[in-house]
CSV table of C-alpha atoms in Angstrom, one decimal:
chain,number,residue,atom,x,y,z
A,1,MET,CA,60.4,124.5,29.6
A,2,THR,CA,62.2,121.8,31.6
A,3,THR,CA,61.7,118.3,30.7
A,4,ALA,CA,61.6,116.0,33.8
A,5,PRO,CA,63.6,112.8,33.4
A,6,ALA,CA,61.8,109.5,33.4
A,7,ARG,CA,62.0,107.7,36.7
A,8,HIS,CA,64.2,104.7,36.8
A,9,HIS,CA,61.6,102.0,37.1
A,10,GLU,CA,59.9,103.8,34.2
A,11,ARG,CA,63.0,102.9,32.0
A,12,ARG,CA,63.6,99.6,33.3
A,13,LEU,CA,63.5,96.8,30.5
A,14,SER,CA,60.4,94.9,30.6
A,15,PRO,CA,60.7,91.0,31.4
A,16,VAL,CA,58.4,90.5,28.5
A,17,PHE,CA,60.8,92.3,26.2
A,18,LEU,CA,63.8,90.5,27.7
A,19,ALA,CA,62.1,87.1,27.1
A,20,ILE,CA,61.5,88.0,23.4
A,21,LEU,CA,65.1,89.0,23.2
A,22,ALA,CA,66.1,85.6,24.7
A,23,VAL,CA,64.0,83.8,22.2
A,24,THR,CA,65.6,85.9,19.3
A,25,ALA,CA,69.2,84.9,20.8
A,26,VAL,CA,68.5,81.3,21.1
A,27,THR,CA,66.7,80.8,17.9
A,28,GLY,CA,69.5,82.9,16.1
A,29,TRP,CA,72.1,80.6,17.6
A,30,ALA,CA,70.0,77.6,16.4
A,31,VAL,CA,70.2,79.0,12.9
A,32,TRP,CA,73.8,79.8,12.9
A,33,THR,CA,75.0,76.4,14.2
A,34,GLY,CA,72.3,74.3,12.3
A,35,PHE,CA,71.3,72.8,15.7
A,36,ALA,CA,67.6,72.7,14.7
A,37,ALA,CA,66.4,69.5,13.0
A,38,LEU,CA,64.1,71.7,10.8
A,39,PRO,CA,66.2,74.6,9.7
A,40,GLY,CA,63.1,76.3,8.3
A,41,LEU,CA,61.4,76.3,11.7
A,42,ALA,CA,64.5,77.9,13.5
A,43,VAL,CA,64.4,80.6,10.7
A,44,PHE,CA,60.6,81.1,11.1
A,45,LEU,CA,61.2,81.6,15.1
A,46,PHE,CA,64.3,83.7,14.8
A,47,VAL,CA,62.9,86.1,12.2
A,48,THR,CA,59.5,86.4,14.0
A,49,SER,CA,60.9,87.1,17.4
A,50,ALA,CA,63.5,89.5,15.8
A,51,TRP,CA,60.7,91.2,14.0
A,52,VAL,CA,58.8,91.7,17.3
A,53,VAL,CA,61.9,93.1,18.8
A,54,SER,CA,62.2,95.5,16.0
A,55,LEU,CA,58.4,96.7,16.6
A,56,CYS,CA,59.1,97.4,20.2
A,57,LEU,CA,62.3,99.4,19.2
A,58,HIS,CA,60.0,101.3,16.7
A,59,GLU,CA,57.6,102.3,19.5
A,60,TYR,CA,60.3,103.0,22.0
A,61,ALA,CA,61.9,105.4,19.4
A,62,HIS,CA,58.5,107.3,19.2
A,63,ALA,CA,58.3,107.4,22.8
A,64,ARG,CA,61.9,108.5,23.5
A,65,ALA,CA,61.6,111.3,20.9
A,66,ALA,CA,58.4,112.4,22.6
A,67,LEU,CA,60.1,112.5,25.9
A,68,TYR,CA,62.7,114.7,24.5
A,69,GLY,CA,60.0,116.9,22.8
A,70,GLY,CA,58.5,117.5,26.2
A,71,ASP,CA,55.8,114.8,26.6
A,72,ILE,CA,56.9,113.5,30.2
A,73,THR,CA,53.9,111.1,30.4
A,74,VAL,CA,55.5,108.3,28.1
A,75,GLY,CA,57.4,107.0,31.0
A,76,ALA,CA,54.3,106.4,33.3
A,77,LYS,CA,52.6,104.6,30.4
A,78,GLY,CA,55.4,102.1,30.2
A,79,TYR,CA,56.6,103.1,26.8
A,80,LEU,CA,60.1,103.4,27.7
A,81,THR,CA,60.3,99.7,29.1
A,82,LEU,CA,59.9,98.1,25.5
A,83,ASN,CA,57.0,96.1,26.9
A,84,PRO,CA,54.7,95.3,23.7
A,85,LEU,CA,51.9,94.9,26.0
A,86,ALA,CA,52.0,98.6,27.2
A,87,TYR,CA,51.1,100.0,23.9
A,88,THR,CA,48.0,101.8,23.4
A,89,HIS,CA,47.4,99.8,20.2
A,90,ALA,CA,48.9,96.4,21.1
A,91,VAL,CA,46.9,94.7,18.3
A,92,LEU,CA,47.9,97.2,15.6
A,93,SER,CA,51.5,97.6,16.9
A,94,VAL,CA,52.5,93.9,17.3
A,95,VAL,CA,49.7,91.2,16.5
A,96,LEU,CA,48.7,92.8,13.0
A,97,PRO,CA,52.2,93.2,11.9
A,98,VAL,CA,53.4,89.7,12.9
A,99,LEU,CA,50.2,88.2,11.1
A,100,PHE,CA,51.1,90.1,7.9
A,101,VAL,CA,54.6,88.8,8.0
A,102,ILE,CA,53.5,85.3,8.3
A,103,MET,CA,50.7,85.7,5.7
A,104,GLY,CA,52.1,88.2,3.3
A,105,GLY,CA,55.8,88.6,4.0
A,106,ILE,CA,56.0,92.3,4.4
A,107,GLY,CA,56.7,94.5,7.2
A,108,LEU,CA,53.5,96.2,8.0
A,109,PRO,CA,53.7,99.4,10.0
A,110,GLY,CA,51.9,99.1,13.2
A,111,GLY,CA,49.9,101.6,15.2
A,112,ALA,CA,52.0,104.3,17.2
A,113,VAL,CA,52.1,104.8,20.9
A,114,PHE,CA,49.8,107.5,22.2
A,115,ILE,CA,51.7,110.8,22.5
A,116,GLU,CA,50.1,113.9,24.1
A,117,GLN,CA,50.8,116.2,21.1
A,118,GLY,CA,49.8,119.3,23.1
A,119,ARG,CA,53.0,118.8,25.2
A,120,ILE,CA,55.2,118.7,22.3
A,121,ARG,CA,56.8,122.2,21.6
A,122,GLY,CA,58.0,123.1,18.0
A,123,ARG,CA,57.2,121.8,14.6
A,124,TRP,CA,60.5,120.0,14.3
A,125,LYS,CA,60.1,118.1,17.4
A,126,HIS,CA,56.7,117.0,16.3
A,127,SER,CA,58.2,115.8,13.0
A,128,LEU,CA,61.0,114.1,15.0
A,129,VAL,CA,58.5,112.1,17.0
A,130,SER,CA,57.0,110.7,14.0
A,131,ALA,CA,60.1,110.0,12.0
A,132,ALA,CA,61.8,108.4,14.9
A,133,GLY,CA,60.0,105.0,14.5
A,134,PRO,CA,60.6,104.4,10.8
A,135,LEU,CA,64.3,105.5,11.6
A,136,ALA,CA,64.5,102.6,14.0
A,137,ASN,CA,63.6,100.3,11.2
A,138,VAL,CA,66.3,101.8,9.0
A,139,LEU,CA,68.9,101.4,11.6
A,140,PHE,CA,67.8,97.8,12.3
A,141,ALA,CA,68.0,97.2,8.5
A,142,LEU,CA,71.4,98.5,8.4
A,143,VAL,CA,72.6,96.2,11.2
A,144,CYS,CA,71.0,93.1,9.5
A,145,THR,CA,72.7,93.9,6.2
A,146,ALA,CA,76.0,95.1,7.5
A,147,PRO,CA,77.7,91.5,6.6
A,148,PHE,CA,76.6,92.1,3.0
A,149,TRP,CA,77.6,95.7,2.4
A,150,LEU,CA,80.7,95.3,4.4
A,151,GLY,CA,81.7,92.1,2.5
A,152,ALA,CA,82.1,90.3,5.6
A,153,LEU,CA,80.0,87.1,4.7
A,154,ASP,CA,83.0,84.6,5.2
A,155,GLY,CA,82.0,82.1,8.1
A,156,VAL,CA,78.4,83.3,8.2
A,157,PRO,CA,76.3,80.1,7.8
A,158,VAL,CA,74.0,80.0,4.5
A,159,ALA,CA,70.8,79.7,6.5
A,160,PHE,CA,71.7,82.8,8.8
A,161,ARG,CA,72.5,84.9,5.6
A,162,TYR,CA,69.0,83.9,4.3
A,163,ALA,CA,67.3,84.9,7.6
A,164,LEU,CA,69.2,88.2,7.9
A,165,ALA,CA,68.3,89.1,4.4
A,166,PHE,CA,64.6,88.4,5.0
A,167,LEU,CA,64.5,90.3,8.3
A,168,ALA,CA,66.2,93.2,6.5
A,169,PHE,CA,63.7,92.9,3.9
A,170,LEU,CA,60.9,93.2,6.5
A,171,GLN,CA,62.6,96.3,8.0
A,172,VAL,CA,62.9,98.1,4.7
A,173,THR,CA,59.3,97.4,3.8
A,174,ALA,CA,58.1,98.8,7.1
A,175,ALA,CA,60.2,101.9,7.0
A,176,LEU,CA,59.1,102.7,3.3
A,177,LEU,CA,55.4,102.1,4.1
A,178,ASN,CA,55.6,104.1,7.3
A,179,LEU,CA,57.3,107.1,5.5
A,180,LEU,CA,54.6,107.6,3.0
A,181,PRO,CA,52.8,110.9,3.6
A,182,VAL,CA,49.6,109.2,4.0
A,183,PRO,CA,47.3,110.2,6.9
A,184,GLY,CA,47.5,107.5,9.7
A,185,LEU,CA,51.1,106.7,8.9
A,186,ASP,CA,54.4,108.2,10.3
A,187,GLY,CA,55.1,109.9,7.1
A,188,TYR,CA,52.1,112.1,7.4
A,189,GLY,CA,53.1,112.8,11.0
A,190,VAL,CA,56.3,114.2,9.7
A,191,VAL,CA,54.9,116.7,7.2
A,192,GLU,CA,51.5,117.5,9.2
A,193,PRO,CA,53.2,120.1,11.5
A,194,TRP,CA,54.2,122.2,8.4
A,195,LEU,CA,50.6,122.2,6.8
A,196,SER,CA,48.3,125.1,6.9
A,197,TYR,CA,45.4,124.7,9.6
A,198,GLY,CA,42.8,124.5,6.6
A,199,VAL,CA,44.7,121.8,4.8
A,200,LYS,CA,44.9,119.7,8.0
A,201,ARG,CA,41.1,120.2,8.6
A,202,GLN,CA,40.3,119.0,5.1
A,203,ILE,CA,42.5,115.9,5.6
A,204,GLU,CA,41.4,115.1,9.2
A,205,PRO,CA,38.1,113.2,8.2
A,206,TYR,CA,40.2,110.8,6.0
A,207,ALA,CA,42.9,110.0,8.5
A,208,PRO,CA,41.4,106.7,10.1
A,209,TYR,CA,41.3,105.3,6.5
A,210,GLY,CA,44.7,106.0,5.1
A,211,PHE,CA,46.3,103.0,6.6
A,212,PHE,CA,43.7,100.6,5.0
A,213,LEU,CA,43.9,102.6,1.6
A,214,VAL,CA,47.7,101.8,1.4
A,215,ILE,CA,47.0,98.0,2.2
A,216,VAL,CA,44.3,98.0,-0.4
A,217,LEU,CA,46.5,99.7,-3.0
A,218,LEU,CA,49.2,97.0,-2.6
A,219,PHE,CA,46.9,94.6,-4.1
A,220,VAL,CA,46.7,96.7,-7.3
A,221,PRO,CA,49.3,94.8,-9.6
A,222,ALA,CA,50.9,98.1,-10.9
A,223,VAL,CA,51.3,99.6,-7.5
A,224,ASN,CA,52.4,96.3,-6.1
A,225,ALA,CA,55.0,96.0,-8.8
A,226,ALA,CA,56.3,99.5,-8.4
A,227,PHE,CA,56.6,99.1,-4.6
A,228,PHE,CA,58.5,95.8,-4.6
A,229,ASP,CA,60.9,97.2,-7.4
A,230,ALA,CA,61.8,99.9,-5.2
A,231,ILE,CA,62.2,97.6,-2.3
A,232,ASP,CA,64.5,95.2,-4.4
A,233,ALA,CA,66.5,98.1,-5.5
A,234,LEU,CA,67.1,99.4,-1.9
A,235,MET,CA,68.0,95.9,-0.9
A,236,ARG,CA,70.5,95.6,-3.9
A,237,SER,CA,72.0,98.8,-2.7
A,238,LEU,CA,72.6,97.4,0.7
A,239,GLY,CA,74.6,94.4,-1.0
A,240,VAL,CA,71.7,91.8,-0.5
A,241,PRO,CA,71.0,89.7,-3.6
A,242,GLU,CA,67.4,89.1,-4.5
A,243,ALA,CA,67.8,85.4,-4.4
A,244,THR,CA,69.1,85.5,-0.9
A,245,ARG,CA,66.3,87.5,0.4
A,246,ALA,CA,63.9,85.1,-1.6
A,247,CYS,CA,65.4,82.0,0.1
A,248,GLY,CA,64.9,83.6,3.4
A,249,SER,CA,61.3,84.1,2.7
A,250,GLN,CA,61.0,80.7,1.5
A,251,LEU,CA,62.6,79.1,4.6
A,252,PHE,CA,60.5,81.3,6.8
A,253,ARG,CA,57.3,79.6,5.4
A,254,VAL,CA,58.4,76.3,6.9
A,255,TRP,CA,55.0,75.1,6.3
A,256,GLN,CA,55.5,75.3,2.6
A,257,GLY,CA,58.8,73.6,2.3
A,258,ALA,CA,61.9,75.4,0.8
A,259,PRO,CA,62.8,74.8,-2.9
A,260,GLU,CA,65.9,72.7,-3.7
A,261,ALA,CA,68.0,75.8,-4.4
A,262,CYS,CA,67.3,77.2,-0.8
A,263,ARG,CA,67.9,74.0,1.1
A,264,VAL,CA,70.6,74.2,3.7
A,265,GLY,CA,70.7,70.8,5.1
């Protein structure tokens, strides 16, 4: 089967995405130079806008993999423009994850773009479509932590280190949560094509509740501790000290005020 390429206007970057990218660049510059009167406010705006950029890239990766797999409708739906307003579940994909970052400080997986599964041929391609989103978060985390694991922190302002560490933390939490093999999350989408028809029929009624079950379980102390221990271990493997990530989280919560150990000006 031949896959028709997306038309040029279907691949043109959305002005909405470009505006978010511009906010990320300007606020990142403000954090780097210390231009802002309130460093915490600059960190908050930089991390929030960069987080929205990563959400757009997450959904774009799903759509791009689906186009490769045979779903030529993703272009007409606007998914290849990185416009967050084009997503089928804009609230789940953007608004809810941003609110969770503000309230809870973790990267919450959002709702995926709508893929016409019948157009995807082959189990490997089905798995790739689901895996592409979390892999985008993994790549984003690697970029954010590159100065740490490359030992290239000389000349990087302290506030910018804090912001990068917290932004990477959000990417790692989002990737790990999304890759759980729980119905409703991308991890289940990776393994679903390999399950028998009978197993899929048994799981199907519970699929709408999987996402909420994960959120509830995170409030169980033992589960919460195990989850964040795993995240901290991954962050350390990327060269990011826990104290640096914690200071990034504290600066992000500008309304609470940063402790003395995390102050940058």
